[in-house]
Tab-separated table of C-alpha atoms and ligand atoms in Angstrom:
chain	number	residue	atom	x	y	z
A	1	MET	CA	68.873	92.352	103.846
A	2	THR	CA	65.989	94.609	105.313
A	3	LYS	CA	66.589	98.047	104.031
A	4	ASN	CA	65.634	101.235	106.226
A	5	SER	CA	63.975	103.310	103.376
A	6	GLU	CA	64.864	106.375	105.391
A	7	LEU	CA	68.449	106.027	105.603
A	8	ILE	CA	71.216	106.399	102.793
A	9	TYR	CA	73.988	103.962	104.973
A	10	LEU	CA	77.497	104.486	103.369
A	11	ASP	CA	79.607	103.967	106.208
A	12	HIS	CA	80.258	100.106	105.611
A	13	ALA	CA	83.961	100.879	106.309
A	14	ALA	CA	82.744	102.034	110.184
A	15	THR	CA	80.613	98.971	110.456
A	16	THR	CA	78.046	96.717	108.543
A	17	PRO	CA	74.442	95.837	109.812
A	18	LEU	CA	74.436	91.766	110.901
A	19	ALA	CA	73.319	89.654	107.910
A	20	PRO	CA	70.273	88.030	109.036
A	21	GLU	CA	71.657	84.366	107.928
A	22	VAL	CA	74.490	84.990	110.435
A	23	LEU	CA	71.911	86.079	112.978
A	24	GLU	CA	70.112	82.803	112.523
A	25	ALA	CA	73.356	81.038	112.624
A	26	MET	CA	74.209	82.615	116.093
A	27	LEU	CA	70.691	82.033	117.395
A	28	PRO	CA	71.146	78.847	119.171
A	29	PHE	CA	74.388	79.710	121.077
A	30	LEU	CA	72.477	82.563	122.587
A	31	ARG	CA	69.745	80.687	123.609
A	32	GLU	CA	69.769	76.716	123.989
A	33	GLU	CA	73.387	75.925	123.012
A	34	PHE	CA	74.681	77.980	126.196
A	35	GLY	CA	77.467	75.873	127.182
A	36	ASN	CA	81.134	76.613	128.187
A	37	ALA	CA	83.480	75.472	125.427
A	38	GLY	CA	85.839	73.980	128.145
A	39	SER	CA	83.098	71.387	130.204
A	40	ILE	CA	83.302	68.055	129.500
A	41	HIS	CA	79.708	67.274	129.561
A	42	SER	CA	77.605	67.464	126.268
A	43	LYS	CA	76.268	71.057	126.492
A	44	GLY	CA	80.142	72.127	126.742
A	45	GLN	CA	81.179	69.622	123.935
A	46	SER	CA	78.394	71.024	121.552
A	47	ALA	CA	79.607	74.402	121.960
A	48	LYS	CA	83.402	73.129	121.399
A	49	ASN	CA	81.952	71.566	118.512
A	50	ALA	CA	80.911	74.481	117.006
A	51	ILE	CA	83.625	76.575	117.592
A	52	GLU	CA	86.493	73.803	116.117
A	53	LYS	CA	83.604	74.042	113.241
A	54	ALA	CA	83.984	77.645	112.529
A	55	ARG	CA	87.593	77.349	112.921
A	56	ARG	CA	87.852	74.892	110.054
A	57	ASP	CA	85.373	77.258	108.027
A	58	VAL	CA	87.629	80.169	108.516
A	59	ALA	CA	90.918	78.237	107.772
A	60	GLU	CA	89.174	76.870	104.441
A	61	ILE	CA	88.776	80.461	103.709
A	62	LEU	CA	92.293	81.592	104.751
A	63	TYR	CA	93.908	78.430	103.085
A	64	CYS	CA	95.568	77.576	106.177
A	65	GLU	CA	95.422	75.005	108.987
A	66	PRO	CA	92.540	75.429	111.680
A	67	GLU	CA	95.006	75.581	114.498
A	68	GLU	CA	96.462	78.695	112.680
A	69	ILE	CA	93.542	80.424	113.412
A	70	ILE	CA	92.964	82.247	116.689
A	71	PHE	CA	89.376	84.150	117.858
A	72	THR	CA	89.696	87.171	119.328
A	73	SER	CA	87.462	90.070	120.587
A	74	GLY	CA	88.040	92.078	117.219
A	75	GLY	CA	90.435	93.905	114.815
A	76	THR	CA	92.150	95.921	117.406
A	77	GLU	CA	92.709	93.000	119.656
A	78	SER	CA	94.069	90.699	116.870
A	79	ASP	CA	96.345	93.648	115.828
A	80	ASN	CA	97.710	93.801	119.580
A	81	LEU	CA	98.616	90.355	119.810
A	82	ALA	CA	100.233	90.228	116.717
A	83	LEU	CA	102.466	93.135	117.252
A	84	ARG	CA	102.574	92.687	121.104
A	85	GLY	CA	102.710	89.054	120.899
A	86	VAL	CA	105.417	88.760	118.361
A	87	LEU	CA	107.993	91.517	119.784
A	88	GLU	CA	107.574	90.836	123.457
A	89	ASN	CA	108.183	87.347	123.007
A	90	LEU	CA	111.159	87.769	120.991
A	91	SER	CA	112.524	91.043	122.691
A	92	PRO	CA	114.638	91.625	125.574
A	93	ARG	CA	112.436	92.835	128.298
A	94	PRO	CA	111.562	96.444	127.782
A	95	VAL	CA	112.366	98.882	130.878
A	96	LEU	CA	109.370	101.373	130.689
A	97	SER	CA	111.188	104.449	133.016
A	98	ASN	CA	114.410	104.320	130.946
A	99	PRO	CA	113.811	103.178	127.465
A	100	ALA	CA	117.665	103.433	126.797
A	101	LYS	CA	118.232	100.799	129.151
A	102	ALA	CA	115.742	98.259	127.814
A	103	GLY	CA	118.363	96.044	126.234
A	104	GLU	CA	120.019	95.246	129.407
A	105	GLU	CA	117.017	93.411	131.063
A	106	GLY	CA	116.207	89.613	129.683
A	107	ASN	CA	112.594	88.327	129.648
A	108	GLY	CA	113.896	85.314	131.561
A	109	SER	CA	112.011	82.951	129.063
A	110	LYS	CA	113.390	80.608	126.961
A	111	VAL	CA	112.109	82.050	123.634
A	112	GLY	CA	113.176	85.608	124.708
A	113	LYS	CA	116.739	85.103	124.183
A	114	ARG	CA	118.654	88.419	124.931
A	115	GLU	CA	120.067	89.942	121.981
A	116	SER	CA	122.594	92.536	121.938
A	117	LYS	CA	120.559	95.060	120.185
A	118	ASN	CA	116.585	95.583	120.598
A	119	ALA	CA	114.102	94.224	118.176
A	120	HIS	CA	113.084	96.579	115.296
A	121	LEU	CA	109.738	96.857	114.200
A	122	ILE	CA	108.546	98.364	110.911
A	123	ILE	CA	104.978	99.746	109.844
A	124	SER	CA	103.705	102.003	107.199
A	125	GLU	CA	102.554	105.554	108.066
A	126	ILE	CA	98.986	104.953	107.312
A	127	GLU	CA	98.179	102.264	109.528
A	128	HIS	CA	94.987	101.923	111.754
A	129	PRO	CA	95.067	103.427	115.555
A	130	ALA	CA	95.154	99.776	116.724
A	131	ILE	CA	98.856	99.333	115.087
A	132	LEU	CA	99.801	102.706	115.489
A	133	ARG	CA	99.381	102.789	119.154
A	134	ALA	CA	100.626	99.441	120.010
A	135	ALA	CA	103.513	100.123	118.228
A	136	GLU	CA	104.354	103.409	119.907
A	137	LEU	CA	104.014	101.401	123.345
A	138	LEU	CA	106.739	98.934	121.894
A	139	LYS	CA	108.999	102.094	121.174
A	140	LYS	CA	108.548	103.287	124.608
A	141	GLN	CA	109.383	99.637	125.806
A	142	GLY	CA	112.488	99.779	124.023
A	143	ILE	CA	111.556	98.180	120.532
A	144	GLU	CA	113.094	100.451	117.101
A	145	LEU	CA	110.207	101.591	115.174
A	146	THR	CA	110.218	102.671	111.566
A	147	LYS	CA	107.401	104.236	110.144
A	148	ILE	CA	107.383	104.127	106.334
A	149	PRO	CA	105.768	106.978	104.301
A	150	VAL	CA	103.625	106.500	101.277
A	151	GLY	CA	103.447	107.990	98.197
A	152	LYS	CA	100.891	110.913	97.224
A	153	ASN	CA	98.805	108.232	96.275
A	154	GLY	CA	98.607	106.324	99.713
A	155	ILE	CA	100.451	103.324	98.522
A	156	VAL	CA	103.992	102.330	100.241
A	157	ASP	CA	106.278	101.346	98.109
A	158	ALA	CA	107.714	97.874	98.751
A	159	ARG	CA	111.467	98.771	98.082
A	160	LYS	CA	110.956	101.644	100.932
A	161	ILE	CA	110.004	98.531	103.298
A	162	GLU	CA	112.991	96.650	102.042
A	163	LYS	CA	115.410	99.369	102.271
A	164	ALA	CA	114.514	99.781	106.138
A	165	ILE	CA	114.973	96.152	106.981
A	166	GLN	CA	117.952	95.985	109.289
A	167	SER	CA	119.787	92.624	110.877
A	168	ASN	CA	117.509	93.496	114.204
A	169	THR	CA	114.111	93.519	112.214
A	170	LYS	CA	111.739	91.119	113.639
A	171	LEU	CA	108.397	92.396	112.294
A	172	ILE	CA	106.878	94.059	109.546
A	173	SER	CA	103.530	95.301	109.503
A	174	VAL	CA	101.732	96.508	106.845
A	175	MET	CA	97.842	96.730	106.134
A	176	LEU	CA	96.108	95.132	103.522
A	177	ALA	CA	93.901	98.154	102.397
A	178	ASN	CA	93.579	101.486	104.366
A	179	ASN	CA	90.256	102.314	106.246
A	180	GLU	CA	90.067	105.890	105.372
A	181	ILE	CA	91.099	105.914	101.864
A	182	GLY	CA	90.835	102.782	100.638
A	183	THR	CA	94.416	102.055	98.955
A	184	ILE	CA	95.213	98.440	98.465
A	185	GLN	CA	98.766	97.862	99.584
A	186	PRO	CA	101.347	95.453	97.731
A	187	ILE	CA	100.948	92.999	100.255
A	188	ARG	CA	101.945	89.724	98.427
A	189	GLU	CA	105.281	91.521	96.878
A	190	ILE	CA	106.298	92.545	100.254
A	191	GLY	CA	105.652	88.872	101.461
A	192	LYS	CA	107.823	87.520	98.558
A	193	MET	CA	110.340	89.995	99.163
A	194	ILE	CA	110.794	88.937	103.208
A	195	ARG	CA	110.291	85.086	102.333
A	196	LYS	CA	113.184	85.560	99.649
A	197	MET	CA	115.507	87.336	102.489
A	198	ASN	CA	114.486	84.794	105.344
A	199	GLN	CA	115.689	82.047	102.793
A	200	GLU	CA	118.649	83.804	101.221
A	201	GLN	CA	120.115	85.827	104.189
A	202	ARG	CA	118.836	85.321	107.421
A	203	THR	CA	119.366	82.497	109.874
A	204	LYS	CA	116.257	80.976	111.828
A	205	ASN	CA	116.667	83.250	114.572
A	206	GLN	CA	116.690	86.357	112.401
A	207	GLU	CA	113.849	85.483	110.237
A	208	LEU	CA	111.680	88.307	109.495
A	209	ILE	CA	107.733	88.069	110.435
A	210	PHE	CA	104.967	89.859	108.233
A	211	HIS	CA	101.846	90.920	109.477
A	212	THR	CA	99.185	92.383	107.666
A	213	ASP	CA	95.738	93.809	109.147
A	214	ALA	CA	93.191	92.771	106.756
A	215	VAL	CA	90.214	94.024	108.628
A	216	GLN	CA	88.983	96.275	105.835
A	217	VAL	CA	89.122	93.448	103.256
A	218	GLY	CA	86.768	90.507	104.331
A	219	GLY	CA	84.486	89.552	101.733
A	220	ILE	CA	86.448	91.879	99.416
A	221	LEU	CA	89.775	90.865	98.568
A	222	ASN	CA	91.228	87.315	98.300
A	223	LEU	CA	92.647	86.114	101.940
A	224	ASP	CA	94.665	83.333	100.762
A	225	THR	CA	97.008	83.593	103.441
A	226	ARG	CA	99.908	81.435	100.995
A	227	HIS	CA	99.331	83.591	98.183
A	228	LEU	CA	99.772	86.817	100.257
A	229	LYS	CA	102.799	85.097	101.795
A	230	VAL	CA	102.035	86.592	105.300
A	231	ASP	CA	102.922	85.121	108.571
A	232	LEU	CA	99.990	87.199	110.411
A	233	LEU	CA	96.672	88.453	109.488
A	234	SER	CA	93.968	90.238	111.426
A	235	LEU	CA	90.192	90.436	110.588
A	236	SER	CA	87.265	91.420	112.397
A	237	ALA	CA	83.608	89.908	111.665
A	238	HIS	CA	81.551	93.388	111.998
A	239	LYS	CA	83.247	94.728	108.809
A	240	PHE	CA	81.586	91.920	106.908
A	241	TYR	CA	78.250	91.551	107.934
A	242	GLY	CA	79.028	89.416	111.126
A	243	PRO	CA	78.793	90.624	114.940
A	244	LYS	CA	80.702	92.922	116.681
A	245	GLY	CA	83.129	91.892	119.392
A	246	THR	CA	84.789	88.893	117.303
A	247	GLY	CA	88.115	89.028	115.603
A	248	ILE	CA	90.346	86.534	114.055
A	249	LEU	CA	93.888	86.102	114.010
A	250	PHE	CA	95.764	84.244	111.563
A	251	ALA	CA	98.780	82.715	112.716
A	252	ARG	CA	101.361	80.760	110.962
A	253	LYS	CA	102.520	77.634	112.402
A	254	GLY	CA	105.830	78.447	114.130
A	255	THR	CA	105.034	82.180	115.062
A	256	GLN	CA	105.652	82.539	118.771
A	257	LEU	CA	103.068	84.773	120.175
A	258	ALA	CA	103.006	85.930	124.139
A	259	PRO	CA	99.431	85.804	124.989
A	260	GLN	CA	98.216	89.693	125.890
A	261	ILE	CA	95.356	88.204	128.020
A	262	LEU	CA	96.297	85.619	130.399
A	263	GLY	CA	93.942	82.805	132.250
A	264	GLY	CA	92.892	79.722	131.033
A	265	GLY	CA	94.380	77.526	128.138
A	266	GLN	CA	91.573	78.395	125.393
A	267	GLU	CA	93.046	79.411	122.113
A	268	ARG	CA	96.023	76.688	122.508
A	269	GLY	CA	97.177	79.063	125.242
A	270	ARG	CA	97.330	82.179	122.907
A	271	ARG	CA	94.205	83.911	123.971
A	272	ALA	CA	92.808	82.805	127.439
A	273	GLY	CA	88.845	83.752	128.318
A	274	THR	CA	85.868	81.673	127.719
A	275	GLU	CA	85.173	81.845	124.384
A	276	ASN	CA	82.102	83.867	122.593
A	277	VAL	CA	80.933	81.060	121.143
A	278	ALA	CA	77.924	82.624	119.321
A	279	GLY	CA	80.235	85.174	118.095
A	280	ILE	CA	82.925	82.956	117.059
A	281	VAL	CA	79.933	80.937	115.016
A	282	GLY	CA	78.655	84.364	113.606
A	283	ALA	CA	81.909	85.496	112.462
A	284	ALA	CA	82.659	82.537	110.368
A	285	ALA	CA	79.286	82.399	108.824
A	286	ALA	CA	79.882	85.653	107.884
A	287	LEU	CA	83.060	85.171	106.174
A	288	LYS	CA	81.602	82.446	104.562
A	289	LEU	CA	78.507	84.143	103.107
A	290	ALA	CA	80.687	86.917	101.906
A	291	GLU	CA	82.964	85.159	100.438
A	292	ASN	CA	80.579	83.254	98.371
A	293	SER	CA	79.943	86.589	97.238
A	294	ARG	CA	83.187	88.056	97.152
A	295	GLU	CA	84.114	88.649	93.495
A	296	LYS	CA	80.458	89.317	92.289
A	297	GLU	CA	80.381	91.972	94.756
A	298	PHE	CA	83.682	93.552	94.050
A	299	ALA	CA	82.764	93.943	90.304
A	300	ARG	CA	79.269	95.385	91.529
A	301	LEU	CA	80.546	98.076	94.078
A	302	SER	CA	83.310	98.621	91.778
A	303	LYS	CA	81.033	99.778	88.892
A	304	LEU	CA	78.964	102.056	91.454
A	305	ARG	CA	81.634	103.345	93.147
A	306	ASP	CA	83.066	105.126	89.669
A	307	TYR	CA	79.867	106.035	88.645
A	308	PHE	CA	79.841	107.745	91.918
A	309	VAL	CA	83.365	109.372	91.987
A	310	GLY	CA	82.572	110.165	87.986
A	311	LYS	CA	79.642	111.987	89.073
A	312	ILE	CA	81.036	113.837	91.863
A	313	LEU	CA	84.095	114.895	90.329
A	314	ALA	CA	82.559	116.619	87.241
A	315	GLU	CA	79.392	117.985	89.113
A	316	ILE	CA	80.966	119.731	92.133
A	317	PRO	CA	84.055	122.286	91.659
A	318	ARG	CA	87.037	122.338	93.483
A	319	VAL	CA	86.830	118.331	94.859
A	320	ARG	CA	89.443	116.162	95.126
A	321	LEU	CA	89.296	112.263	95.353
A	322	ASN	CA	91.936	111.117	98.271
A	323	GLY	CA	94.227	107.910	97.500
A	324	ASP	CA	94.830	106.441	94.578
A	325	SER	CA	91.621	106.268	91.852
A	326	LYS	CA	92.173	102.504	90.962
A	327	ASN	CA	94.170	100.656	93.332
A	328	ARG	CA	91.328	101.286	95.920
A	329	LEU	CA	88.724	98.987	97.624
A	330	PRO	CA	85.666	98.992	95.160
A	331	GLY	CA	83.612	100.488	98.017
A	332	ASN	CA	85.529	103.368	99.225
A	333	ALA	CA	85.183	106.918	97.835
A	334	ASN	CA	86.899	109.359	99.956
A	335	PHE	CA	86.701	113.272	98.791
A	336	SER	CA	88.088	116.548	100.145
A	337	PHE	CA	86.010	119.600	99.546
A	338	PHE	CA	88.284	122.769	99.387
A	339	GLY	CA	87.760	125.548	102.194
A	340	ILE	CA	84.884	124.017	103.918
A	341	GLU	CA	84.788	121.423	107.126
A	342	GLY	CA	83.967	117.716	106.800
A	343	GLU	CA	81.995	117.673	110.172
A	344	SER	CA	79.506	120.536	108.941
A	345	ILE	CA	78.976	118.361	105.695
A	346	LEU	CA	78.750	115.344	107.670
A	347	LEU	CA	76.058	116.867	109.728
A	348	ARG	CA	74.028	117.868	106.844
A	349	LEU	CA	74.219	114.935	104.966
A	350	ASP	CA	72.984	113.500	108.190
A	351	PHE	CA	69.975	115.601	108.509
A	352	ALA	CA	69.198	114.521	104.634
A	353	GLY	CA	69.276	110.886	105.967
A	354	ILE	CA	72.554	109.830	104.425
A	355	ALA	CA	75.246	108.387	106.849
A	356	ALA	CA	79.098	108.909	106.060
A	357	SER	CA	82.026	109.636	107.762
A	358	SER	CA	84.333	112.416	108.316
A	359	GLY	CA	87.168	110.527	108.792
A	360	SER	CA	88.057	106.508	110.409
A	361	ALA	CA	85.277	105.938	112.704
A	362	CYS	CA	87.692	105.428	115.573
A	363	ALA	CA	89.451	108.826	114.837
A	364	SER	CA	86.040	110.984	114.252
A	365	GLY	CA	85.328	113.212	117.054
A	366	ASP	CA	88.888	114.096	116.923
A	367	LEU	CA	89.565	117.511	115.538
A	368	GLU	CA	92.991	116.817	114.206
A	369	PRO	CA	93.168	116.210	110.468
A	370	SER	CA	93.619	112.576	109.874
A	371	HIS	CA	97.160	111.127	109.994
A	372	VAL	CA	96.265	109.450	106.969
A	373	LEU	CA	95.320	112.415	104.888
A	374	THR	CA	98.363	114.305	106.275
A	375	ALA	CA	100.276	111.616	104.923
A	376	LEU	CA	99.273	111.960	101.518
A	377	GLY	CA	100.615	115.634	101.450
A	378	ILE	CA	97.176	116.941	101.332
A	379	PRO	CA	97.396	121.035	101.337
A	380	ARG	CA	95.802	122.617	104.498
A	381	GLU	CA	92.977	124.745	102.902
A	382	TRP	CA	91.656	121.081	101.705
A	383	LEU	CA	92.606	118.665	104.875
A	384	HIS	CA	89.671	119.585	107.019
A	385	GLY	CA	86.946	118.995	104.351
A	386	SER	CA	87.225	115.382	103.692
A	387	ILE	CA	84.206	113.039	103.605
A	388	ARG	CA	84.543	109.190	103.339
A	389	PHE	CA	81.693	107.223	101.702
A	390	THR	CA	81.628	103.343	101.938
A	391	LEU	CA	79.430	101.542	100.095
A	392	GLY	CA	78.142	98.086	100.775
A	393	LYS	CA	75.579	95.045	100.185
A	394	SER	CA	72.581	97.704	100.487
A	395	THR	CA	73.854	100.403	97.930
A	396	THR	CA	71.767	101.154	94.959
A	397	LYS	CA	72.666	103.638	91.984
A	398	LYS	CA	69.463	105.407	92.819
A	399	ASP	CA	70.804	105.890	96.390
A	400	LEU	CA	74.143	107.349	94.599
A	401	THR	CA	72.509	109.549	92.523
A	402	ARG	CA	70.352	111.114	95.582
A	403	VAL	CA	73.652	111.335	97.697
A	404	ALA	CA	75.608	113.321	94.732
A	405	GLN	CA	72.355	115.625	94.768
A	406	VAL	CA	72.369	116.605	98.210
A	407	LEU	CA	76.058	116.819	98.325
A	408	LYS	CA	76.159	119.289	95.648
A	409	LYS	CA	73.796	121.692	97.381
A	410	ILE	CA	75.413	121.400	100.692
A	411	VAL	CA	78.593	121.969	99.258
A	412	VAL	CA	77.281	124.897	97.638
A	413	ASP	CA	75.592	126.386	100.755
A	414	LEU	CA	78.886	126.041	102.880
A	415	ARG	CA	80.874	127.671	100.640
A	416	ALA	CA	78.990	130.712	100.435
A	417	LEU	CA	79.403	130.622	104.318
A	418	SER	CA	82.939	129.980	103.944
A	419	PRO	CA	85.716	132.556	104.786
A	420	VAL	CA	88.143	130.768	102.867
A	421	GLU	CA	88.253	131.581	99.071
B	1	PLP	N1	92.189	97.889	111.603
B	1	PLP	C1	91.623	98.460	110.657
B	1	PLP	C2	92.123	99.054	109.463
B	1	PLP	C3	90.140	99.180	110.644
B	1	PLP	O1	89.427	99.640	110.157
B	1	PLP	C4	89.557	98.852	112.278
B	1	PLP	C5	88.307	99.026	112.601
B	1	PLP	O2	87.957	100.455	111.988
B	1	PLP	C6	90.518	97.980	113.070
B	1	PLP	C7	91.469	97.447	112.812
B	1	PLP	C8	89.920	97.810	114.231
B	1	PLP	O3	88.917	96.701	114.325
B	1	PLP	P1	87.894	96.620	115.390
B	1	PLP	O4	86.583	97.764	115.181
B	1	PLP	O5	87.200	95.310	115.345
B	1	PLP	O6	88.378	96.492	116.895
């Protein structure tokens, strides 16, 4: 990867640069291999073959069947398809103007059999807005919604999820790792509990479906869907050195999804629209590449992150690390600095050639404190002074030493200007 010597990029959770090998794999499909995968002729067939190879490559990494892979336009669409796809299929037809009456209307489809009670959705409080907003919309449409709080360490307790399950619960969605504080959630533990409940306590009709938003972990954690015991899993290629605008949704065989984008029969009728061939090829190439170095990169980044966190906590007064110190993504360091504004720190860092984030990319620009940090119960004086550094392939120890030096000076300068004692 070419490294811009001017810039120290520590915002890999927002996005990653396209790997040169991935670009190479994509180029033919942006040039001579321009066929529509739906066409019968040879140009169309070579596009179709490339998509099907990409599907097999992704399936191998996720330990699933190729037919269980759906290509989408990104993590946001995968999350929306998982939540809305499952619940719009299974629940009674929602009535937007009067949620209280939602249960009285059927959706008329055979799959969407009327039930006496509206379906119930469980999510964690610290999900990405792609899940939160979709869940809130479903709630307006009559779905019962429970948000499970996290502990002070930013981790969801599997027992709280278990306690929240009701007879009408259909879907549980918990992210594999949080995008702001990097905390890794006990997905396998929750998955095991759900499978056990399905086997022992629930009829086929009542089976619980388990989704995880794994957008932050591609190329970092194991994506074996059998091990994780999930039914649905979302990924986004631009988080693992692939192209923006391409996502993946794993949907276990038998999981009924109402398509959210209607049109042609692409993706086995689950997601209409002419396929983004170059994007799909790029997503698979990126995932394969990232998977090949996953374990080595995990160890390298963990070591670098520990060095950086240790240095910041030791050298800067009144700073705290947000989220569990061990059970977090190897490249994530999220700090709060007492009494100063994260945005001011960010601007000064940017001026010094350092790119970081003051929250999730999607939430920044928003002056409200992040819902994730709020969920951790962080006191007000600390809440606005948070900065997320996310390390990646190009990060070196030398970079981090420089960032620590610059950051220390910025914090001293801003505190001298701050009215908060
Ligand atoms: N889920 C998580 C956890 C994310 O971090 C993001 C992006 O930041 C998304 C979903 C949305 O993915 P995309 O940017 O591909 O729409």
